[in-house]
Amino acid sequence: MKYTTRQQALLLLSDGTIFYGKSIGISGVAFGEVCFNTGMTGYQEIFTDPSYFGQLMVSTNAHIGNYGVNDKEVESDTIKISGLICKNFSFNYSRPDARESLESYFEKQNLIGISDVDTRALVAYIRENGAMNAVICTDGTPVEELKVALSKVPDMKGLELASKVSTKASYFYGDENAKYKVAALDLGIKTNILRNLAKRDCYIKVFPYDTSFEDLASFNPDGYFLSNGPGDPDPLHSAIAVAKQIIEKDMPLFGICLGHQVIALANGISTYKMFNGHRGINHPVTNLISGKGEITSQNHGFAVNKEELEQHPDMEITHLHLNDSTVAGMRMKNKNCFSVQYHPEASPGPHDSSYLFDQFIENIAKAKS
């Protein structure tokens, strides 16, 4: 393999801190909130997850790109991260069923990335100072110009991003002759969620993020699903109103991640921006109902207010994150409604949380009987 010289690049944080590296091959600048994912595998699923829209992703794994990409491991039709920050970027790949290299994949979708960064130092800095906006520059733009442009990038808190990734028109997924019909509100839905519902005999109609309850109900569904997605849940007034109406009708309702937060807001429970968030495939959770532990996949920068949830007469905490005791799941005592903050459809090895889809189907079956 011949040696090639790569363009110098830098990562500028909003507090003025700079990390240097080399361009992965695409010239330009990319803005977003810098965050890190601790997963050892699954980079293609991460890059295409709509929940990461607007974020610059730091990979804590030392090598990225070594197994290439294929069409089976996407969570949406395009890359959703704003840019990639990594230590070692592999321009070659060795997996037999890979379709192409990660470099080629990035170039086709114009994704800007920086490698050869001291990611351990960067992650330690973010953990100590919190998530913040940043810019990747691979085209030589002067630092002072970058600082001015970066100062104009809005904070993630208060930012509505579901509209940027939601479907523009309704569509169907699964077998139309399936036993159950589910109306899914797309706040940034992952494809594997639809797969999990479909293989449990569900026919799903996926609706845009701002669809009214009346339009959702016109599908005559047996249950409703509120999906994951990016950004702050607080500005999602339409989705919150829809959740309230579903709950009032006492129809089976299941929420994941952003959908979980929307259900909390629909019950008058606030959410907050986390200092760093949870992003990785080995987050430990305890199920307070069964007493069992779960190894979970997580990706969120906002969380539900635990104190308010504990004081709510109609709500119950069902799952807690074992690292920091944040709320990982909840259910309503008097309605057919539950939700989790993590991703049961993501199975990076353990399938500990897949029972949650079965629980949703059981709720639907009971409601129909």
Coordinates of N, CA and C in Angstrom, one line a residue, residues 178-283:
A178 N -51.1 -8.7 8.6 CA -50.7 -9.0 10.0 C -51.8 -8.9 11.0
K179 N -51.6 -9.5 12.1 CA -52.7 -9.6 13.1 C -53.0 -8.2 13.8
Y180 N -51.9 -7.4 13.9 CA -52.1 -6.1 14.6 C -51.7 -5.0 13.7
K181 N -52.3 -3.8 14.0 CA -52.0 -2.6 13.3 C -51.4 -1.6 14.3
V182 N -50.3 -1.0 13.9 CA -49.7 0.0 14.8 C -49.4 1.3 14.1
A183 N -49.8 2.4 14.7 CA -49.6 3.7 14.2 C -48.3 4.3 14.8
A184 N -47.3 4.5 14.1 CA -46.0 5.0 14.6 C -45.8 6.4 14.2
L185 N -45.5 7.3 15.3 CA -45.2 8.7 15.0 C -43.7 8.8 14.9
D186 N -43.3 9.2 13.7 CA -41.8 9.2 13.3 C -41.2 10.5 13.8
L187 N -40.5 10.4 14.9 CA -39.7 11.5 15.4 C -38.2 11.4 15.1
G188 N -37.9 10.3 14.3 CA -36.6 9.9 13.9 C -36.4 8.4 14.0
I189 N -37.4 7.7 13.6 CA -37.5 6.2 13.8 C -36.3 5.4 13.2
K190 N -35.9 4.4 13.9 CA -34.8 3.5 13.4 C -35.5 2.3 12.7
T191 N -34.9 1.9 11.6 CA -35.5 0.8 10.8 C -35.6 -0.5 11.6
N192 N -34.7 -0.7 12.5 CA -34.8 -2.0 13.3 C -35.9 -2.0 14.3
I193 N -36.5 -0.9 14.7 CA -37.7 -0.8 15.5 C -38.8 -1.4 14.6
L194 N -38.9 -0.9 13.4 CA -40.0 -1.4 12.5 C -39.8 -2.9 12.2
R195 N -38.6 -3.4 12.1 CA -38.4 -4.8 11.9 C -38.9 -5.6 13.1
N196 N -38.6 -5.1 14.3 CA -39.0 -5.8 15.5 C -40.5 -5.9 15.7
L197 N -41.2 -4.8 15.3 CA -42.6 -4.8 15.3 C -43.2 -5.7 14.2
A198 N -42.7 -5.6 13.1 CA -43.2 -6.5 11.9 C -43.0 -8.0 12.2
K199 N -41.9 -8.3 12.8 CA -41.7 -9.8 13.1 C -42.6 -10.3 14.2
R200 N -43.3 -9.4 14.9 CA -44.2 -9.7 15.9 C -45.7 -9.6 15.4
D201 N -45.8 -9.8 14.1 CA -47.1 -9.8 13.4 C -47.8 -8.4 13.5
C202 N -47.1 -7.4 13.3 CA -47.6 -6.0 13.2 C -47.5 -5.4 11.8
Y203 N -48.5 -4.7 11.4 CA -48.5 -3.9 10.2 C -48.5 -2.5 10.6
I204 N -47.4 -1.8 10.2 CA -47.2 -0.4 10.8 C -47.4 0.6 9.7
K205 N -48.1 1.7 10.1 CA -48.1 2.9 9.3 C -47.3 4.0 10.0
V206 N -46.3 4.5 9.3 CA -45.4 5.5 9.9 C -45.8 6.8 9.5
F207 N -46.1 7.7 10.4 CA -46.6 9.1 10.2 C -45.5 10.2 10.4
P208 N -45.6 11.3 9.7 CA -44.7 12.4 10.0 C -44.9 12.9 11.5
Y209 N -43.8 13.6 11.9 CA -43.7 13.9 13.4 C -44.8 14.8 13.8
D210 N -45.4 15.6 12.9 CA -46.5 16.6 13.3 C -47.9 16.2 13.0
T211 N -48.1 14.9 12.8 CA -49.4 14.3 12.4 C -50.3 14.5 13.6
S212 N -51.6 14.8 13.4 CA -52.6 15.0 14.4 C -53.0 13.6 14.9
F213 N -53.6 13.6 16.1 CA -54.2 12.3 16.6 C -55.3 11.8 15.7
E214 N -56.1 12.7 15.1 CA -57.2 12.3 14.3 C -56.6 11.5 13.0
D215 N -55.6 12.0 12.5 CA -55.0 11.3 11.3 C -54.4 10.0 11.7
L216 N -53.7 9.9 12.9 CA -53.2 8.7 13.4 C -54.3 7.7 13.6
A217 N -55.4 8.1 14.2 CA -56.5 7.3 14.5 C -57.3 6.8 13.3
S218 N -57.2 7.5 12.2 CA -57.9 7.2 10.9 C -57.3 5.8 10.4
F219 N -56.2 5.4 10.8 CA -55.6 4.1 10.4 C -56.3 3.0 11.2
N220 N -57.0 3.4 12.2 CA -57.7 2.4 13.1 C -56.7 1.4 13.7
P221 N -55.7 1.9 14.3 CA -54.6 1.1 14.8 C -55.1 0.4 16.1
D222 N -54.4 -0.7 16.4 CA -54.6 -1.4 17.7 C -53.7 -0.9 18.8
G223 N -52.6 -0.2 18.4 CA -51.7 0.4 19.3 C -50.9 1.6 18.7
Y224 N -50.3 2.4 19.5 CA -49.6 3.5 19.0 C -48.1 3.4 19.5
F225 N -47.2 4.0 18.7 CA -45.8 4.0 19.0 C -45.2 5.3 18.8
L226 N -44.5 5.8 19.8 CA -43.7 7.1 19.7 C -42.2 6.8 19.6
S227 N -41.6 7.2 18.5 CA -40.2 6.8 18.2 C -39.2 7.6 18.9
N228 N -38.0 7.1 18.8 CA -36.7 7.8 19.1 C -36.6 9.0 18.2
G229 N -35.6 9.8 18.4 CA -35.3 11.0 17.6 C -34.3 11.9 18.2
P230 N -33.9 13.0 17.5 CA -32.9 13.9 18.0 C -33.5 15.1 18.6
G231 N -32.6 15.9 19.3 CA -33.0 17.2 19.8 C -33.7 17.2 21.1
D232 N -34.2 18.4 21.5 CA -34.9 18.6 22.8 C -36.3 18.2 22.6
P233 N -36.9 17.4 23.5 CA -38.3 17.0 23.4 C -39.3 18.2 23.7
D234 N -38.8 19.2 24.5 CA -39.7 20.2 24.9 C -40.4 21.0 23.8
P235 N -39.8 21.3 22.7 CA -40.5 22.0 21.6 C -41.5 21.2 20.8
L236 N -41.6 19.9 21.1 CA -42.4 19.0 20.3 C -43.9 19.1 20.7
H237 N -44.5 20.3 20.6 CA -45.8 20.5 21.1 C -46.9 19.6 20.5
S238 N -46.8 19.4 19.2 CA -47.8 18.6 18.5 C -47.7 17.1 19.0
A239 N -46.5 16.6 19.1 CA -46.3 15.2 19.6 C -46.8 15.0 21.0
I240 N -46.5 16.0 21.8 CA -46.9 16.0 23.2 C -48.5 16.0 23.3
A241 N -49.1 16.8 22.5 CA -50.6 16.8 22.4 C -51.1 15.5 22.0
V242 N -50.5 14.9 21.0 CA -50.9 13.6 20.5 C -50.8 12.5 21.6
A243 N -49.7 12.5 22.3 CA -49.5 11.6 23.4 C -50.6 11.7 24.5
K244 N -51.0 13.0 24.8 CA -52.0 13.2 25.7 C -53.4 12.6 25.3
Q245 N -53.7 12.8 24.0 CA -54.9 12.2 23.5 C -54.9 10.7 23.5
I246 N -53.8 10.1 23.1 CA -53.7 8.6 23.1 C -53.9 8.1 24.5
I247 N -53.3 8.8 25.5 CA -53.4 8.4 26.9 C -54.8 8.6 27.4
E248 N -55.5 9.7 27.0 CA -56.9 9.9 27.4 C -57.8 8.8 26.9
K249 N -57.5 8.3 25.7 CA -58.3 7.3 25.1 C -58.0 5.9 25.7
D250 N -56.9 5.8 26.4 CA -56.4 4.6 27.0 C -56.1 3.5 26.0
M251 N -55.5 4.0 24.9 CA -55.1 3.0 23.8 C -53.6 2.5 24.2
P252 N -53.3 1.3 23.8 CA -51.9 0.9 24.0 C -50.9 1.8 23.4
L253 N -49.9 2.3 24.3 CA -48.9 3.2 23.8 C -47.5 2.8 24.3
F254 N -46.6 2.8 23.4 CA -45.2 2.5 23.8 C -44.3 3.6 23.2
G255 N -43.4 4.0 24.0 CA -42.4 5.1 23.6 C -41.0 4.7 23.9
I256 N -40.1 5.0 22.9 CA -38.7 4.7 23.1 C -37.9 6.1 23.0
C257 N -37.0 6.3 23.9 CA -36.1 7.4 23.9 C -36.8 8.8 23.8
L258 N -36.8 9.4 22.7 CA -37.5 10.7 22.6 C -39.0 10.5 22.8
G259 N -39.5 9.4 22.3 CA -40.9 9.1 22.6 C -41.2 8.9 24.1
H260 N -40.3 8.4 24.8 CA -40.3 8.2 26.2 C -40.4 9.6 26.9
Q261 N -39.6 10.5 26.4 CA -39.5 11.9 27.0 C -40.8 12.6 26.7
V262 N -41.4 12.4 25.5 CA -42.6 13.1 25.1 C -43.8 12.6 26.0
I263 N -43.8 11.3 26.3 CA -44.8 10.8 27.2 C -44.7 11.4 28.6
A264 N -43.5 11.6 29.1 CA -43.3 12.3 30.4 C -43.9 13.7 30.3
L265 N -43.5 14.4 29.3 CA -44.0 15.8 29.1 C -45.5 15.9 29.0
A266 N -46.1 14.8 28.4 CA -47.6 14.8 28.3 C -48.2 14.6 29.6
N267 N -47.5 14.1 30.6 CA -48.0 13.9 31.9 C -47.5 15.0 32.9
G268 N -47.0 16.1 32.3 CA -46.6 17.2 33.2 C -45.3 17.0 33.9
I269 N -44.5 16.0 33.4 CA -43.2 15.8 34.0 C -42.1 16.4 33.1
S270 N -41.2 17.2 33.7 CA -40.2 17.9 32.8 C -39.1 17.0 32.4
T271 N -38.3 17.4 31.4 CA -37.1 16.8 31.0 C -36.0 17.8 31.2
Y272 N -34.7 17.3 31.1 CA -33.6 18.2 31.2 C -32.4 17.8 30.4
K273 N -31.6 18.7 30.0 CA -30.3 18.4 29.2 C -29.3 17.8 30.2
M274 N -28.8 16.7 29.8 CA -27.8 16.0 30.6 C -26.4 16.6 30.4
F275 N -25.5 16.4 31.3 CA -24.2 17.0 31.3 C -23.4 16.4 30.1
N276 N -23.5 15.0 29.9 CA -22.9 14.3 28.9 C -23.8 13.4 28.0
G277 N -24.8 12.9 28.7 CA -25.7 11.9 28.0 C -25.1 10.5 28.1
H278 N -25.9 9.6 27.6 CA -25.6 8.2 27.5 C -25.5 7.7 26.1
R279 N -24.4 7.2 25.6 CA -24.2 6.7 24.3 C -23.3 5.6 24.2
G280 N -23.8 4.4 24.0 CA -23.0 3.2 23.9 C -23.9 2.0 23.9
I281 N -23.2 0.8 23.9 CA -24.0 -0.5 23.7 C -23.9 -1.4 25.0
N282 N -23.4 -0.9 26.1 CA -23.2 -1.7 27.3 C -23.6 -1.0 28.6
H283 N -24.7 -0.2 28.5 CA -25.1 0.6 29.6 C -26.0 -0.4 30.5

